[in-house]
mmCIF file of C-alpha atoms in Angstrom:
data_model
loop_
_atom_site.group_PDB
_atom_site.id
_atom_site.type_symbol
_atom_site.label_atom_id
_atom_site.label_comp_id
_atom_site.label_asym_id
_atom_site.label_seq_id
_atom_site.Cartn_x
_atom_site.Cartn_y
_atom_site.Cartn_z
ATOM 1 C CA UNK A 1 -10.771 19.229 -0.621
ATOM 2 C CA UNK A 2 -9.021 19.138 -3.866
ATOM 3 C CA UNK A 3 -5.821 17.837 -5.001
ATOM 4 C CA UNK A 4 -3.605 18.881 -8.007
ATOM 5 C CA UNK A 5 -0.877 16.456 -7.360
ATOM 6 C CA UNK A 6 0.458 15.050 -10.643
ATOM 7 C CA UNK A 7 -0.396 11.022 -10.855
ATOM 8 C CA UNK A 8 3.074 10.314 -10.055
ATOM 9 C CA UNK A 9 3.531 12.005 -6.976
ATOM 10 C CA UNK A 10 2.073 9.613 -4.873
ATOM 11 C CA UNK A 11 3.942 6.731 -6.315
ATOM 12 C CA UNK A 12 7.168 8.746 -6.419
ATOM 13 C CA UNK A 13 7.142 9.527 -2.692
ATOM 14 C CA UNK A 14 6.448 5.801 -1.930
ATOM 15 C CA UNK A 15 9.368 4.851 -4.169
ATOM 16 C CA UNK A 16 11.774 7.190 -2.133
ATOM 17 C CA UNK A 17 10.522 5.861 0.873
ATOM 18 C CA UNK A 18 11.387 2.297 0.066
ATOM 19 C CA UNK A 19 14.571 2.974 -1.692
ATOM 20 C CA UNK A 20 16.274 5.617 0.106
ATOM 21 C CA UNK A 21 15.440 4.325 3.816
ATOM 22 C CA UNK A 22 16.262 8.264 4.722
ATOM 23 C CA UNK A 23 14.494 8.289 8.094
ATOM 24 C CA UNK A 24 17.284 8.474 10.451
ATOM 25 C CA UNK A 25 19.553 11.621 11.583
ATOM 26 C CA UNK A 26 22.563 12.000 9.151
ATOM 27 C CA UNK A 27 25.684 14.111 9.969
ATOM 28 C CA UNK A 28 26.200 17.299 7.528
ATOM 29 C CA UNK A 29 26.646 16.350 4.066
ATOM 30 C CA UNK A 30 30.580 15.784 3.467
ATOM 31 C CA UNK A 31 32.888 16.950 0.758
ATOM 32 C CA UNK A 32 31.662 15.078 -2.426
ATOM 33 C CA UNK A 33 33.960 12.411 -3.018
ATOM 34 C CA UNK A 34 36.133 12.502 -6.415
ATOM 35 C CA UNK A 35 34.529 10.804 -9.321
ATOM 36 C CA UNK A 36 36.504 8.152 -11.398
ATOM 37 C CA UNK A 37 35.794 7.961 -15.124
ATOM 38 C CA UNK A 38 35.849 5.088 -17.481
ATOM 39 C CA UNK A 39 38.386 5.046 -20.128
ATOM 40 C CA UNK A 40 36.671 6.611 -23.212
ATOM 41 C CA UNK A 41 37.220 2.971 -25.178
ATOM 42 C CA UNK A 42 35.224 1.065 -22.593
ATOM 43 C CA UNK A 43 32.691 -0.434 -24.844
ATOM 44 C CA UNK A 44 29.820 -1.462 -22.217
ATOM 45 C CA UNK A 45 27.450 -3.046 -24.624
ATOM 46 C CA UNK A 46 30.242 -5.433 -25.689
ATOM 47 C CA UNK A 47 29.902 -6.883 -21.938
ATOM 48 C CA UNK A 48 26.230 -7.400 -21.872
ATOM 49 C CA UNK A 49 26.011 -3.862 -19.941
ATOM 50 C CA UNK A 50 23.608 -0.807 -20.989
ATOM 51 C CA UNK A 51 25.518 1.721 -23.215
ATOM 52 C CA UNK A 52 26.864 4.861 -21.478
ATOM 53 C CA UNK A 53 24.691 6.857 -23.250
ATOM 54 C CA UNK A 54 21.489 4.977 -22.097
ATOM 55 C CA UNK A 55 22.440 5.440 -18.620
ATOM 56 C CA UNK A 56 19.581 6.914 -16.589
ATOM 57 C CA UNK A 57 20.439 8.902 -13.352
ATOM 58 C CA UNK A 58 16.773 9.770 -12.051
ATOM 59 C CA UNK A 59 16.065 6.259 -10.604
ATOM 60 C CA UNK A 60 17.909 3.416 -9.276
ATOM 61 C CA UNK A 61 15.352 0.888 -10.956
ATOM 62 C CA UNK A 62 12.732 0.923 -13.739
ATOM 63 C CA UNK A 63 9.872 3.246 -13.594
ATOM 64 C CA UNK A 64 6.718 2.157 -11.732
ATOM 65 C CA UNK A 65 4.230 0.207 -13.909
ATOM 66 C CA UNK A 66 1.457 2.494 -15.231
ATOM 67 C CA UNK A 67 -1.014 0.120 -13.887
ATOM 68 C CA UNK A 68 0.467 0.257 -10.401
ATOM 69 C CA UNK A 69 0.639 3.920 -11.069
ATOM 70 C CA UNK A 70 -2.967 4.330 -11.572
ATOM 71 C CA UNK A 71 -4.006 2.173 -8.912
ATOM 72 C CA UNK A 72 -2.099 4.165 -6.321
ATOM 73 C CA UNK A 73 -3.488 7.750 -7.705
ATOM 74 C CA UNK A 74 -7.175 5.823 -7.129
ATOM 75 C CA UNK A 75 -6.511 4.912 -4.096
ATOM 76 C CA UNK A 76 -5.121 8.545 -3.274
ATOM 77 C CA UNK A 77 -8.163 10.312 -4.788
ATOM 78 C CA UNK A 78 -10.896 8.168 -3.125
ATOM 79 C CA UNK A 79 -9.054 8.764 0.155
ATOM 80 C CA UNK A 80 -9.021 12.482 -0.324
ATOM 81 C CA UNK A 81 -12.427 11.937 -1.559
ATOM 82 C CA UNK A 82 -13.738 10.871 1.788
ATOM 83 C CA UNK A 83 -13.928 7.245 1.153
ATOM 84 C CA UNK A 84 -11.717 5.679 3.854
ATOM 85 C CA UNK A 85 -13.118 2.620 3.287
ATOM 86 C CA UNK A 86 -11.161 1.839 0.052
ATOM 87 C CA UNK A 87 -8.210 2.226 2.100
ATOM 88 C CA UNK A 88 -9.566 -0.167 4.693
ATOM 89 C CA UNK A 89 -9.753 -2.643 1.980
ATOM 90 C CA UNK A 90 -6.829 -1.753 0.332
ATOM 91 C CA UNK A 91 -4.810 -2.721 3.093
ATOM 92 C CA UNK A 92 -6.925 -5.572 4.766
ATOM 93 C CA UNK A 93 -6.168 -7.325 1.212
ATOM 94 C CA UNK A 94 -2.532 -8.075 2.079
ATOM 95 C CA UNK A 95 -4.032 -10.519 4.702
ATOM 96 C CA UNK A 96 -0.954 -11.924 7.023
ATOM 97 C CA UNK A 97 1.621 -11.241 4.348
ATOM 98 C CA UNK A 98 3.070 -8.643 6.687
ATOM 99 C CA UNK A 99 5.911 -7.124 4.260
ATOM 100 C CA UNK A 100 3.067 -6.572 1.718
ATOM 101 C CA UNK A 101 0.771 -5.155 4.494
ATOM 102 C CA UNK A 102 3.713 -2.713 5.271
ATOM 103 C CA UNK A 103 4.001 -1.834 1.903
ATOM 104 C CA UNK A 104 0.515 -0.741 1.624
ATOM 105 C CA UNK A 105 0.936 0.569 4.865
ATOM 106 C CA UNK A 106 3.352 3.114 3.656
ATOM 107 C CA UNK A 107 1.595 4.257 0.854
ATOM 108 C CA UNK A 108 -1.401 4.958 2.951
ATOM 109 C CA UNK A 109 1.029 7.260 5.287
ATOM 110 C CA UNK A 110 2.401 9.119 1.974
ATOM 111 C CA UNK A 111 -1.400 9.962 1.039
ATOM 112 C CA UNK A 112 -2.155 10.860 4.777
ATOM 113 C CA UNK A 113 1.196 12.999 4.973
ATOM 114 C CA UNK A 114 -0.513 15.055 1.977
ATOM 115 C CA UNK A 115 -4.235 15.341 3.605
ATOM 116 C CA UNK A 116 -5.370 13.122 6.679
ATOM 117 C CA UNK A 117 -8.775 14.414 6.859
ATOM 118 C CA UNK A 118 -9.809 10.667 5.656
ATOM 119 C CA UNK A 119 -7.596 9.267 8.272
ATOM 120 C CA UNK A 120 -9.416 11.043 10.819
ATOM 121 C CA UNK A 121 -12.591 9.878 9.247
ATOM 122 C CA UNK A 122 -11.513 6.214 9.191
ATOM 123 C CA UNK A 123 -10.843 6.425 13.049
ATOM 124 C CA UNK A 124 -13.818 7.667 13.733
ATOM 125 C CA UNK A 125 -16.105 5.486 11.691
ATOM 126 C CA UNK A 126 -14.050 2.238 13.067
ATOM 127 C CA UNK A 127 -11.883 3.021 16.287
ATOM 128 C CA UNK A 128 -11.331 -0.605 16.671
ATOM 129 C CA UNK A 129 -9.114 -0.708 13.464
ATOM 130 C CA UNK A 130 -5.905 -1.472 14.371
ATOM 131 C CA UNK A 131 -4.405 -0.503 10.873
ATOM 132 C CA UNK A 132 -5.907 3.088 11.086
ATOM 133 C CA UNK A 133 -4.939 3.429 14.678
ATOM 134 C CA UNK A 134 -1.427 2.356 13.669
ATOM 135 C CA UNK A 135 -1.263 4.470 10.801
ATOM 136 C CA UNK A 136 -2.075 7.636 13.023
ATOM 137 C CA UNK A 137 0.736 6.885 15.383
ATOM 138 C CA UNK A 138 3.089 6.214 12.495
ATOM 139 C CA UNK A 139 2.240 9.416 11.019
ATOM 140 C CA UNK A 140 2.995 11.304 13.947
ATOM 141 C CA UNK A 141 6.217 9.615 14.097
ATOM 142 C CA UNK A 142 7.010 10.666 10.581
ATOM 143 C CA UNK A 143 5.966 14.185 11.312
ATOM 144 C CA UNK A 144 8.322 14.458 14.409
ATOM 145 C CA UNK A 145 11.222 13.118 12.059
ATOM 146 C CA UNK A 146 10.322 16.068 9.787
ATOM 147 C CA UNK A 147 10.412 18.748 12.539
ATOM 148 C CA UNK A 148 13.758 17.310 13.848
ATOM 149 C CA UNK A 149 15.618 16.946 10.269
ATOM 150 C CA UNK A 150 18.436 14.616 9.568
ATOM 151 C CA UNK A 151 21.317 16.386 11.448
ATOM 152 C CA UNK A 152 23.117 15.543 14.109
ATOM 153 C CA UNK A 153 21.338 16.808 17.496
ATOM 154 C CA UNK A 154 23.799 19.497 18.014
ATOM 155 C CA UNK A 155 22.573 20.795 14.389
ATOM 156 C CA UNK A 156 18.859 21.055 15.568
ATOM 157 C CA UNK A 157 17.393 24.134 16.299
ATOM 158 C CA UNK A 158 16.099 23.839 20.307
ATOM 159 C CA UNK A 159 12.481 24.793 19.453
ATOM 160 C CA UNK A 160 12.478 21.789 16.979
ATOM 161 C CA UNK A 161 14.060 19.372 19.261
ATOM 162 C CA UNK A 162 11.382 20.292 21.994
ATOM 163 C CA UNK A 163 8.633 19.392 19.410
ATOM 164 C CA UNK A 164 10.171 16.375 18.656
ATOM 165 C CA UNK A 165 10.771 15.054 22.004
ATOM 166 C CA UNK A 166 7.370 15.915 23.277
ATOM 167 C CA UNK A 167 5.740 14.097 19.600
ATOM 168 C CA UNK A 168 7.522 10.541 20.099
ATOM 169 C CA UNK A 169 6.343 9.708 23.506
ATOM 170 C CA UNK A 170 2.774 10.484 22.726
ATOM 171 C CA UNK A 171 3.191 8.261 19.111
ATOM 172 C CA UNK A 172 4.415 5.315 20.826
ATOM 173 C CA UNK A 173 1.700 5.453 23.364
ATOM 174 C CA UNK A 174 -0.985 5.721 20.267
ATOM 175 C CA UNK A 175 0.877 2.581 18.948
ATOM 176 C CA UNK A 176 0.451 1.109 22.397
ATOM 177 C CA UNK A 177 -3.041 1.416 22.190
ATOM 178 C CA UNK A 178 -3.281 0.279 18.562
ATOM 179 C CA UNK A 179 -1.404 -3.102 19.378
ATOM 180 C CA UNK A 180 -4.167 -3.869 21.555
ATOM 181 C CA UNK A 181 -6.925 -3.842 18.853
ATOM 182 C CA UNK A 182 -5.334 -6.685 16.840
ATOM 183 C CA UNK A 183 -2.667 -8.750 19.005
ATOM 184 C CA UNK A 184 -1.377 -10.398 15.980
ATOM 185 C CA UNK A 185 -0.634 -7.251 13.780
ATOM 186 C CA UNK A 186 2.776 -6.324 14.017
ATOM 187 C CA UNK A 187 2.303 -2.874 12.382
ATOM 188 C CA UNK A 188 2.074 -0.989 16.060
ATOM 189 C CA UNK A 189 5.223 -2.675 16.890
ATOM 190 C CA UNK A 190 7.311 -1.416 13.876
ATOM 191 C CA UNK A 191 6.072 2.469 15.019
ATOM 192 C CA UNK A 192 7.153 1.421 18.244
ATOM 193 C CA UNK A 193 10.628 0.542 17.488
ATOM 194 C CA UNK A 194 10.741 3.144 14.873
ATOM 195 C CA UNK A 195 9.990 5.697 17.507
ATOM 196 C CA UNK A 196 12.321 4.084 20.328
ATOM 197 C CA UNK A 197 15.654 5.572 19.268
ATOM 198 C CA UNK A 198 14.405 9.221 18.922
ATOM 199 C CA UNK A 199 12.259 8.665 22.316
ATOM 200 C CA UNK A 200 15.839 7.646 24.029
ATOM 201 C CA UNK A 201 14.904 4.443 24.877
ATOM 202 C CA UNK A 202 17.655 2.601 26.464
ATOM 203 C CA UNK A 203 18.308 -0.954 25.525
ATOM 204 C CA UNK A 204 16.575 -2.362 28.307
ATOM 205 C CA UNK A 205 13.449 -0.560 27.212
ATOM 206 C CA UNK A 206 13.808 -1.259 23.482
ATOM 207 C CA UNK A 207 14.476 -4.897 23.849
ATOM 208 C CA UNK A 208 10.591 -5.742 25.001
ATOM 209 C CA UNK A 209 9.301 -3.688 21.938
ATOM 210 C CA UNK A 210 11.709 -5.803 19.665
ATOM 211 C CA UNK A 211 10.804 -8.886 20.986
ATOM 212 C CA UNK A 212 7.028 -7.771 20.549
ATOM 213 C CA UNK A 213 7.743 -7.194 16.841
ATOM 214 C CA UNK A 214 9.484 -10.433 15.958
ATOM 215 C CA UNK A 215 6.941 -12.695 17.836
ATOM 216 C CA UNK A 216 4.564 -11.397 15.437
ATOM 217 C CA UNK A 217 6.493 -11.108 12.357
ATOM 218 C CA UNK A 218 10.077 -12.529 12.800
ATOM 219 C CA UNK A 219 11.256 -11.413 9.455
ATOM 220 C CA UNK A 220 9.735 -8.211 8.888
ATOM 221 C CA UNK A 221 12.162 -6.217 6.531
ATOM 222 C CA UNK A 222 11.142 -2.565 7.795
ATOM 223 C CA UNK A 223 11.055 -3.847 11.208
ATOM 224 C CA UNK A 224 14.653 -4.844 10.757
ATOM 225 C CA UNK A 225 15.805 -1.832 9.184
ATOM 226 C CA UNK A 226 14.631 -0.105 12.174
ATOM 227 C CA UNK A 227 16.264 -2.503 14.569
ATOM 228 C CA UNK A 228 19.577 -1.990 12.736
ATOM 229 C CA UNK A 229 19.450 1.468 13.028
ATOM 230 C CA UNK A 230 18.877 1.128 16.728
ATOM 231 C CA UNK A 231 21.912 -0.882 16.928
ATOM 232 C CA UNK A 232 24.310 1.103 14.819
ATOM 233 C CA UNK A 233 27.072 3.623 16.950
ATOM 234 C CA UNK A 234 25.570 6.813 16.184
ATOM 235 C CA UNK A 235 22.384 5.635 18.437
ATOM 236 C CA UNK A 236 22.489 3.122 21.014
ATOM 237 C CA UNK A 237 24.685 0.044 20.018
ATOM 238 C CA UNK A 238 28.226 0.188 18.131
ATOM 239 C CA UNK A 239 29.641 -1.038 15.137
ATOM 240 C CA UNK A 240 30.073 -4.685 16.329
ATOM 241 C CA UNK A 241 26.388 -4.923 17.741
ATOM 242 C CA UNK A 242 25.033 -3.436 14.381
ATOM 243 C CA UNK A 243 26.860 -5.850 12.319
ATOM 244 C CA UNK A 244 26.115 -8.676 14.536
ATOM 245 C CA UNK A 245 22.286 -7.737 14.298
ATOM 246 C CA UNK A 246 22.559 -7.652 10.735
ATOM 247 C CA UNK A 247 24.461 -11.158 10.251
ATOM 248 C CA UNK A 248 21.371 -12.518 12.470
ATOM 249 C CA UNK A 249 19.166 -11.199 10.195
ATOM 250 C CA UNK A 250 20.203 -12.632 7.104
ATOM 251 C CA UNK A 251 20.996 -15.921 8.780
ATOM 252 C CA UNK A 252 17.670 -16.301 9.541
ATOM 253 C CA UNK A 253 15.907 -14.708 6.644
ATOM 254 C CA UNK A 254 13.683 -17.532 4.742
ATOM 255 C CA UNK A 255 14.221 -17.743 0.990
ATOM 256 C CA UNK A 256 12.676 -15.301 -1.228
ATOM 257 C CA UNK A 257 13.031 -12.754 1.217
ATOM 258 C CA UNK A 258 15.137 -9.557 0.500
ATOM 259 C CA UNK A 259 16.076 -9.525 4.352
ATOM 260 C CA UNK A 260 19.633 -10.141 3.544
ATOM 261 C CA UNK A 261 19.918 -6.954 1.982
ATOM 262 C CA UNK A 262 19.956 -5.540 5.891
ATOM 263 C CA UNK A 263 23.608 -6.347 5.924
ATOM 264 C CA UNK A 264 24.342 -4.038 3.039
ATOM 265 C CA UNK A 265 22.967 -1.247 4.754
ATOM 266 C CA UNK A 266 24.778 -2.078 7.837
ATOM 267 C CA UNK A 267 28.054 -1.914 5.683
ATOM 268 C CA UNK A 268 26.563 1.580 4.412
ATOM 269 C CA UNK A 269 26.565 2.549 7.796
ATOM 270 C CA UNK A 270 30.308 1.673 8.584
ATOM 271 C CA UNK A 271 31.196 3.740 5.500
ATOM 272 C CA UNK A 272 29.143 6.782 6.596
ATOM 273 C CA UNK A 273 31.496 6.432 9.750
ATOM 274 C CA UNK A 274 34.593 5.917 8.122
ATOM 275 C CA UNK A 275 34.902 2.753 9.455
ATOM 276 C CA UNK A 276 36.854 -0.343 8.167
ATOM 277 C CA UNK A 277 34.714 -2.585 6.484
ATOM 278 C CA UNK A 278 35.058 -6.249 7.035
ATOM 279 C CA UNK A 279 37.461 -7.969 5.016
ATOM 280 C CA UNK A 280 38.744 -11.437 4.387
ATOM 281 C CA UNK A 281 37.383 -14.857 3.434
ATOM 282 C CA UNK A 282 34.581 -14.472 6.017
ATOM 283 C CA UNK A 283 33.354 -11.151 4.493
ATOM 284 C CA UNK A 284 33.263 -12.406 0.831
ATOM 285 C CA UNK A 285 31.268 -15.419 1.902
ATOM 286 C CA UNK A 286 28.873 -13.013 3.594
ATOM 287 C CA UNK A 287 28.834 -11.090 0.276
ATOM 288 C CA UNK A 288 28.039 -14.381 -1.709
ATOM 289 C CA UNK A 289 25.315 -15.336 0.708
ATOM 290 C CA UNK A 290 23.684 -11.973 0.086
ATOM 291 C CA UNK A 291 24.105 -12.463 -3.695
ATOM 292 C CA UNK A 292 22.302 -16.088 -3.332
ATOM 293 C CA UNK A 293 19.597 -14.526 -1.546
ATOM 294 C CA UNK A 294 18.920 -11.555 -3.811
ATOM 295 C CA UNK A 295 18.807 -14.000 -6.719
ATOM 296 C CA UNK A 296 15.788 -15.956 -4.788
ATOM 297 C CA UNK A 297 13.607 -12.614 -4.426
ATOM 298 C CA UNK A 298 10.641 -11.719 -6.425
ATOM 299 C CA UNK A 299 11.890 -9.740 -9.435
ATOM 300 C CA UNK A 300 9.290 -7.287 -8.838
ATOM 301 C CA UNK A 301 10.278 -6.600 -5.225
ATOM 302 C CA UNK A 302 10.561 -2.796 -5.371
ATOM 303 C CA UNK A 303 13.690 -3.018 -2.843
ATOM 304 C CA UNK A 304 15.668 -5.053 -5.229
ATOM 305 C CA UNK A 305 17.066 -2.380 -7.483
ATOM 306 C CA UNK A 306 18.710 -0.393 -4.606
ATOM 307 C CA UNK A 307 20.014 -3.290 -2.747
ATOM 308 C CA UNK A 308 21.592 -4.738 -6.295
ATOM 309 C CA UNK A 309 23.258 -1.142 -6.212
ATOM 310 C CA UNK A 310 24.598 -1.567 -2.987
ATOM 311 C CA UNK A 311 25.565 -5.385 -3.416
ATOM 312 C CA UNK A 312 27.368 -4.338 -6.986
ATOM 313 C CA UNK A 313 29.496 -1.575 -4.853
ATOM 314 C CA UNK A 314 30.370 -3.783 -1.882
ATOM 315 C CA UNK A 315 31.347 -6.702 -4.333
ATOM 316 C CA UNK A 316 33.812 -4.354 -5.940
ATOM 317 C CA UNK A 317 35.031 -2.859 -2.969
ATOM 318 C CA UNK A 318 35.780 -6.642 -1.740
ATOM 319 C CA UNK A 319 37.463 -7.452 -5.027
ATOM 320 C CA UNK A 320 34.980 -9.672 -6.078
ATOM 321 C CA UNK A 321 34.707 -7.992 -9.595
ATOM 322 C CA UNK A 322 33.016 -11.015 -11.517
ATOM 323 C CA UNK A 323 30.203 -11.348 -9.000
ATOM 324 C CA UNK A 324 30.130 -7.456 -9.269
ATOM 325 C CA UNK A 325 29.681 -7.357 -13.289
ATOM 326 C CA UNK A 326 26.923 -10.034 -12.973
ATOM 327 C CA UNK A 327 24.833 -7.594 -10.445
ATOM 328 C CA UNK A 328 25.638 -4.735 -13.069
ATOM 329 C CA UNK A 329 24.205 -6.541 -15.952
ATOM 330 C CA UNK A 330 20.911 -7.183 -13.738
ATOM 331 C CA UNK A 331 20.755 -3.584 -12.671
ATOM 332 C CA UNK A 332 20.497 -2.367 -16.311
ATOM 333 C CA UNK A 333 20.715 1.417 -17.160
ATOM 334 C CA UNK A 334 19.297 2.596 -13.860
ATOM 335 C CA UNK A 335 21.881 4.347 -11.854
ATOM 336 C CA UNK A 336 20.438 6.691 -9.615
ATOM 337 C CA UNK A 337 20.933 5.143 -6.391
ATOM 338 C CA UNK A 338 22.647 6.774 -3.472
ATOM 339 C CA UNK A 339 25.466 4.829 -3.823
ATOM 340 C CA UNK A 340 26.609 6.547 -7.039
ATOM 341 C CA UNK A 341 24.486 10.065 -6.626
ATOM 342 C CA UNK A 342 27.065 10.520 -3.427
ATOM 343 C CA UNK A 343 29.857 11.221 -6.117
ATOM 344 C CA UNK A 344 27.722 14.280 -7.653
ATOM 345 C CA UNK A 345 27.862 12.630 -11.126
ATOM 346 C CA UNK A 346 26.028 9.067 -10.674
ATOM 347 C CA UNK A 347 26.001 8.127 -14.199
ATOM 348 C CA UNK A 348 29.891 8.633 -14.278
ATOM 349 C CA UNK A 349 30.406 6.946 -11.093
ATOM 350 C CA UNK A 350 28.332 3.870 -11.840
ATOM 351 C CA UNK A 351 29.935 3.559 -15.660
ATOM 352 C CA UNK A 352 33.376 3.801 -13.983
ATOM 353 C CA UNK A 353 32.600 1.078 -11.472
ATOM 354 C CA UNK A 354 31.526 -0.956 -14.394
ATOM 355 C CA UNK A 355 34.429 -0.500 -16.550
ATOM 356 C CA UNK A 356 36.403 -1.723 -13.225
ATOM 357 C CA UNK A 357 34.461 -4.593 -12.824
ATOM 358 C CA UNK A 358 35.023 -5.936 -16.436
ATOM 359 C CA UNK A 359 38.716 -4.854 -16.308
ATOM 360 C CA UNK A 360 39.439 -6.688 -12.915
ATOM 361 C CA UNK A 361 37.596 -9.574 -13.549
ATOM 362 C CA UNK A 362 39.166 -9.814 -16.848
ATOM 363 C CA UNK A 363 35.879 -10.361 -18.529
ATOM 364 C CA UNK A 364 35.801 -11.306 -22.541
ATOM 365 C CA UNK A 365 33.622 -9.383 -24.696
ATOM 366 C CA UNK A 366 30.240 -11.367 -25.200
ATOM 367 C CA UNK A 367 29.668 -12.881 -28.916
ATOM 368 C CA UNK A 368 27.369 -11.124 -30.980
ATOM 369 C CA UNK A 369 23.794 -12.217 -30.625
#
């Protein structure tokens, strides 16, 4: 099969997966909130910030390096050309670095979503390969969510909901079979945890899946994001349970891991439900801890830019303007994160938030270089 996708398509797909985490059901879009605007006199560059005219609302962080784009496209071309061993070697090269392995897993999913003939061939050629079996199950889960859509259940056509309900139990069974092929591999367990809420698993059925995941990968970022979604109020938990889950995740996160960022996603869930954000000294201490944790993460971690946007936003909401300003300096000109895009004019919202951070922190212009 010939594929004429531009070289950037696969990289863009995977970047969206990692930055937006948009697989959960969402309510219909609310009215766009009004955009605050920075004073015309605000000179961002004087405070070590990217100038207003340099802001780029097309992305949340720097573009993917050419080397990575070329490697991703070469992997896609090899798979679509029938070379499933290239995919197998790509994921195996991550070893037992389970977050990196999942990152590669997501890339293979994006490639298979376009054309999965190579995945079928991989499964037939190596039926004992856990990653191939887990990928097949994972693809079933994501196709089910595509059919369902992102609205509330009452907004989903009955026919689509029936297909969704039928696909998820089959996906969980496929993931369970995959788990038997490599007991140490957490990928099938991430798939099961992801599917559990859509499959209407109550907590007593969900908990063994979660225990199985953390027994294999106690700090798995994607697994924790999915777990946080399960415990949020719109699924099978509450605001209190979700926040407790997020706080445990950040408290147990090892140095160098962006896992503390799960706390920021939990704050976003609160805002989407129009629930009050944590306040007071304890809440500020939490945000400081997230700041410190992200400072230890690898600079090239592609989850970091989106997390920095959330951190800057919530630091500002908490009145921690000096810390917010430092995050804005680290972010640079990239302002296409959802936290600003929801205002309709991301560059204006981002620029205004920076101006507020400068004003409220009483920052002084930096000396000329």
